[in-house]
CSV table of C-alpha atoms and ligand atoms in Angstrom, one decimal:
chain,number,residue,atom,x,y,z
S,5,UNK,CA,-72.3,-11.1,41.8
S,6,UNK,CA,-70.2,-13.2,44.2
S,7,UNK,CA,-73.4,-14.6,45.7
S,8,UNK,CA,-74.3,-16.2,42.4
S,9,UNK,CA,-71.2,-18.5,42.5
S,10,UNK,CA,-71.6,-22.1,43.5
S,11,UNK,CA,-68.0,-23.0,43.7
S,12,UNK,CA,-64.6,-21.3,42.9
S,13,UNK,CA,-62.6,-23.6,40.6
S,14,UNK,CA,-59.6,-21.4,40.2
S,15,UNK,CA,-58.7,-18.6,42.6
S,16,UNK,CA,-56.6,-15.5,41.8
S,17,UNK,CA,-53.4,-17.1,43.0
S,18,UNK,CA,-53.9,-20.3,41.1
S,19,UNK,CA,-54.7,-18.3,37.9
S,20,UNK,CA,-51.5,-16.2,38.2
S,21,UNK,CA,-49.4,-19.3,38.8
S,22,UNK,CA,-50.9,-21.0,35.7
S,23,UNK,CA,-50.4,-17.9,33.5
S,24,UNK,CA,-46.8,-17.5,34.7
S,25,UNK,CA,-46.1,-21.0,33.6
S,26,UNK,CA,-47.8,-20.9,30.2
S,27,UNK,CA,-46.3,-17.4,29.5
S,28,UNK,CA,-42.8,-18.9,29.9
S,29,UNK,CA,-43.6,-21.7,27.5
S,30,UNK,CA,-45.0,-19.2,24.9
S,31,UNK,CA,-42.0,-16.9,25.4
S,32,UNK,CA,-39.5,-19.7,24.8
S,33,UNK,CA,-41.4,-20.9,21.7
S,34,UNK,CA,-41.4,-17.5,20.1
S,35,UNK,CA,-38.1,-16.0,21.3
S,36,UNK,CA,-36.1,-14.6,18.4
S,37,UNK,CA,-39.1,-14.6,16.0
S,38,UNK,CA,-41.6,-12.0,15.0
S,39,UNK,CA,-45.2,-12.8,15.9
S,40,UNK,CA,-48.6,-11.3,16.6
S,41,UNK,CA,-50.9,-12.2,19.5
S,42,UNK,CA,-54.5,-12.3,18.2
S,43,UNK,CA,-56.9,-11.9,21.2
S,44,UNK,CA,-60.3,-13.4,20.5
S,45,UNK,CA,-62.9,-11.0,21.9
S,46,UNK,CA,-64.6,-10.6,24.1
S,47,UNK,CA,-63.8,-13.5,26.5
S,48,UNK,CA,-60.0,-13.5,26.2
S,49,UNK,CA,-59.4,-9.8,27.0
S,50,UNK,CA,-58.5,-10.5,30.6
S,51,UNK,CA,-56.3,-13.5,29.9
S,52,UNK,CA,-54.6,-11.9,27.0
S,53,UNK,CA,-53.7,-8.8,29.0
S,54,UNK,CA,-52.2,-10.8,31.9
S,55,UNK,CA,-50.4,-13.2,29.5
S,56,UNK,CA,-48.7,-10.6,27.3
S,57,UNK,CA,-47.4,-8.7,30.3
S,58,UNK,CA,-45.5,-11.8,31.3
S,59,UNK,CA,-43.8,-12.3,27.9
S,60,UNK,CA,-40.7,-10.1,27.8
S,61,UNK,CA,-40.2,-10.5,24.0
S,62,UNK,CA,-41.2,-8.3,21.1
S,63,UNK,CA,-44.8,-9.0,19.9
S,64,UNK,CA,-47.6,-7.2,18.1
S,65,UNK,CA,-51.2,-7.3,19.3
S,66,UNK,CA,-54.4,-7.7,17.2
S,67,UNK,CA,-58.0,-8.6,17.8
S,68,UNK,CA,-60.7,-10.7,16.2
S,69,UNK,CA,-64.2,-11.3,17.4
S,70,UNK,CA,-66.1,-14.5,17.7
S,71,UNK,CA,-69.7,-14.7,19.0
S,72,UNK,CA,-71.8,-17.8,19.3
S,73,UNK,CA,-75.5,-17.6,19.7
S,74,UNK,CA,-76.9,-20.6,21.6
S,75,UNK,CA,-79.0,-21.0,24.7
S,76,UNK,CA,-76.5,-19.3,27.0
S,77,UNK,CA,-74.4,-22.3,28.1
S,78,UNK,CA,-73.9,-24.3,24.9
S,79,UNK,CA,-72.3,-23.1,21.6
S,80,UNK,CA,-74.7,-22.2,18.8
S,81,UNK,CA,-74.2,-20.5,15.5
S,82,UNK,CA,-70.8,-18.9,15.2
S,83,UNK,CA,-70.2,-15.3,13.9
S,84,UNK,CA,-66.6,-14.3,13.2
S,85,UNK,CA,-65.9,-10.7,12.5
S,86,UNK,CA,-63.6,-7.7,13.2
S,87,UNK,CA,-60.6,-9.4,11.4
S,88,UNK,CA,-57.2,-7.6,11.4
S,89,UNK,CA,-56.3,-5.8,8.2
S,90,UNK,CA,-54.8,-7.9,5.5
S,91,UNK,CA,-51.3,-6.5,6.2
S,92,UNK,CA,-51.5,-7.7,9.8
S,93,UNK,CA,-52.3,-11.3,8.6
S,94,UNK,CA,-50.5,-12.0,5.3
S,95,UNK,CA,-47.2,-13.8,5.9
S,96,UNK,CA,-47.4,-13.4,9.7
S,97,UNK,CA,-47.0,-15.9,12.5
S,98,UNK,CA,-50.1,-15.6,14.6
S,99,UNK,CA,-50.9,-16.8,18.1
S,100,UNK,CA,-54.7,-16.9,18.7
S,101,UNK,CA,-55.4,-16.4,22.4
S,102,UNK,CA,-58.8,-17.5,23.7
S,103,UNK,CA,-60.6,-17.9,27.0
S,104,UNK,CA,-61.7,-21.4,26.6
S,105,UNK,CA,-61.4,-24.3,24.1
S,106,UNK,CA,-64.7,-26.2,24.3
S,107,UNK,CA,-66.0,-27.9,21.1
S,108,UNK,CA,-63.0,-26.5,19.2
S,109,UNK,CA,-65.3,-25.0,16.5
S,110,UNK,CA,-64.3,-21.3,17.2
S,111,UNK,CA,-60.5,-21.8,17.0
S,112,UNK,CA,-60.6,-24.3,14.2
S,113,UNK,CA,-62.8,-21.9,12.1
S,114,UNK,CA,-60.7,-18.9,13.0
S,115,UNK,CA,-57.5,-20.8,12.1
S,116,UNK,CA,-58.9,-21.8,8.7
S,117,UNK,CA,-60.1,-18.2,8.0
S,118,UNK,CA,-56.7,-16.7,8.9
S,119,UNK,CA,-54.8,-19.2,6.9
S,120,UNK,CA,-57.1,-18.5,3.9
S,121,UNK,CA,-56.2,-14.8,4.3
S,122,UNK,CA,-52.5,-15.6,4.0
S,123,UNK,CA,-51.2,-16.1,7.5
S,124,UNK,CA,-47.8,-18.0,7.5
S,125,UNK,CA,-48.7,-19.9,10.7
S,126,UNK,CA,-51.6,-20.0,13.2
S,127,UNK,CA,-51.1,-21.4,16.7
S,128,UNK,CA,-53.2,-21.0,19.8
S,129,UNK,CA,-52.9,-20.5,23.5
S,130,UNK,CA,-56.0,-20.9,25.7
S,131,UNK,CA,-56.7,-20.1,29.3
S,132,UNK,CA,-59.0,-23.1,29.8
S,133,UNK,CA,-59.3,-26.4,27.9
S,134,UNK,CA,-62.3,-28.7,28.3
S,135,UNK,CA,-61.1,-31.7,26.3
S,136,UNK,CA,-64.2,-33.7,27.2
S,137,UNK,CA,-66.4,-31.4,25.0
S,138,UNK,CA,-64.4,-31.6,21.8
S,139,UNK,CA,-66.6,-31.9,18.7
S,140,UNK,CA,-63.9,-31.2,16.0
S,141,UNK,CA,-60.3,-32.3,15.8
S,142,UNK,CA,-58.5,-29.3,17.3
S,143,UNK,CA,-55.9,-29.0,20.1
S,144,UNK,CA,-54.4,-25.8,21.5
S,145,UNK,CA,-50.6,-25.5,21.3
S,146,UNK,CA,-50.5,-24.0,24.8
S,147,UNK,CA,-53.0,-24.0,27.6
S,148,UNK,CA,-53.0,-22.7,31.2
S,149,UNK,CA,-55.5,-25.1,32.7
S,150,UNK,CA,-57.6,-28.1,31.9
S,151,UNK,CA,-61.1,-28.0,33.4
S,152,UNK,CA,-63.9,-30.5,33.8
S,153,UNK,CA,-67.1,-30.3,31.7
S,154,UNK,CA,-68.8,-27.6,33.7
S,155,UNK,CA,-70.1,-24.2,32.6
S,156,UNK,CA,-67.8,-21.7,34.2
S,157,UNK,CA,-67.7,-17.9,34.5
S,158,UNK,CA,-65.3,-15.2,35.6
S,159,UNK,CA,-61.9,-14.0,34.4
S,160,UNK,CA,-63.3,-12.9,31.1
S,161,UNK,CA,-65.9,-15.7,30.8
S,162,UNK,CA,-69.5,-14.7,30.8
S,163,UNK,CA,-73.0,-16.0,31.2
S,164,UNK,CA,-75.5,-13.8,29.3
S,165,UNK,CA,-72.9,-11.0,29.2
S,166,UNK,CA,-72.3,-11.0,32.9
S,167,UNK,CA,-69.5,-12.1,35.3
S,168,UNK,CA,-66.5,-11.3,33.0
S,169,UNK,CA,-65.1,-9.1,35.7
S,170,UNK,CA,-64.9,-11.7,38.4
S,171,UNK,CA,-61.2,-12.1,39.3
S,172,UNK,CA,-61.6,-15.9,39.7
S,173,UNK,CA,-63.2,-18.8,37.8
S,174,UNK,CA,-66.3,-20.4,39.2
S,175,UNK,CA,-69.5,-22.3,38.5
S,176,UNK,CA,-72.9,-20.6,38.7
S,177,UNK,CA,-75.7,-21.5,41.1
S,178,UNK,CA,-78.8,-22.9,39.4
S,179,UNK,CA,-80.8,-19.8,40.6
S,180,UNK,CA,-78.4,-17.5,38.7
S,181,UNK,CA,-79.0,-19.4,35.5
S,182,UNK,CA,-82.8,-19.4,35.9
S,183,UNK,CA,-82.9,-15.7,36.8
S,184,UNK,CA,-81.1,-14.7,33.6
S,185,UNK,CA,-82.6,-17.2,31.2
S,186,UNK,CA,-86.2,-16.7,32.4
S,187,UNK,CA,-86.0,-13.0,32.9
D,222,XMP,P1,-66.0,-23.7,21.2
D,222,XMP,O1,-67.1,-24.6,21.5
D,222,XMP,O2,-66.1,-23.0,19.8
D,222,XMP,O3,-66.2,-22.6,22.3
D,222,XMP,O4,-64.6,-24.3,21.4
D,222,XMP,C1,-65.5,-21.5,22.5
D,222,XMP,C2,-66.4,-20.4,23.1
D,222,XMP,O5,-67.6,-21.0,23.7
D,222,XMP,C3,-67.9,-20.3,24.9
D,222,XMP,N1,-67.8,-21.2,26.1
D,222,XMP,C4,-68.0,-20.8,27.4
D,222,XMP,N2,-68.2,-19.7,27.9
D,222,XMP,N3,-68.2,-20.6,30.0
D,222,XMP,C5,-68.3,-19.6,29.3
D,222,XMP,O6,-68.5,-18.5,29.8
D,222,XMP,C6,-68.0,-21.9,29.6
D,222,XMP,O7,-67.9,-22.8,30.3
D,222,XMP,C7,-67.9,-22.0,28.1
D,222,XMP,N4,-67.6,-23.0,27.3
D,222,XMP,C8,-67.6,-22.5,26.1
D,222,XMP,C9,-66.8,-19.2,25.0
D,222,XMP,O8,-67.3,-18.0,24.5
D,222,XMP,C10,-65.7,-19.7,24.1
D,222,XMP,O9,-64.9,-18.7,23.5
């Protein structure tokens, strides 16, 4: 797996330092209030689990799933499912946690859907932000890192379902794309 990586963009130490910083910001923003972290599956599972363990305040945890079907490296049609039960949404302050904010379509649709289902507030915290790719007007309230417009994998992010378990964030070699797309 490591052999498929062209360049490491964020190593494990950089990732932990960035998460420590954003976790402090989120902690201060929510201190003294009740809120629920809503992890967007599958990509955010690694980030969300590191993030919440650095937030020493009461919180609840829920999950939602967003899948986009494109050609592997660009967003395509979006499927949202696996929503929390109504009682976990209605009147609640929710913090969506996602791996990457790219075009903005996933988080803006999820926010709209959760507000429609009665959430009192929906904010977001993303591991990576690619502002150059934004297609809809949406900004995260908190982000750990801004990255250039490059398809990245690792630390929860996948290509064709693989590489989520890499402990760092990197770009893929061309051969790795070709191998998985063609075969
Ligand atoms: P949108 O465009 O809705 O995208 O903001 C969010 C989802 O698109 C996927 N995505 C990526 N996945 N490397 C990945 O592994 C990337 O560079 C990348 N850019 C977008 C991801 O699933 C994210 O939740």
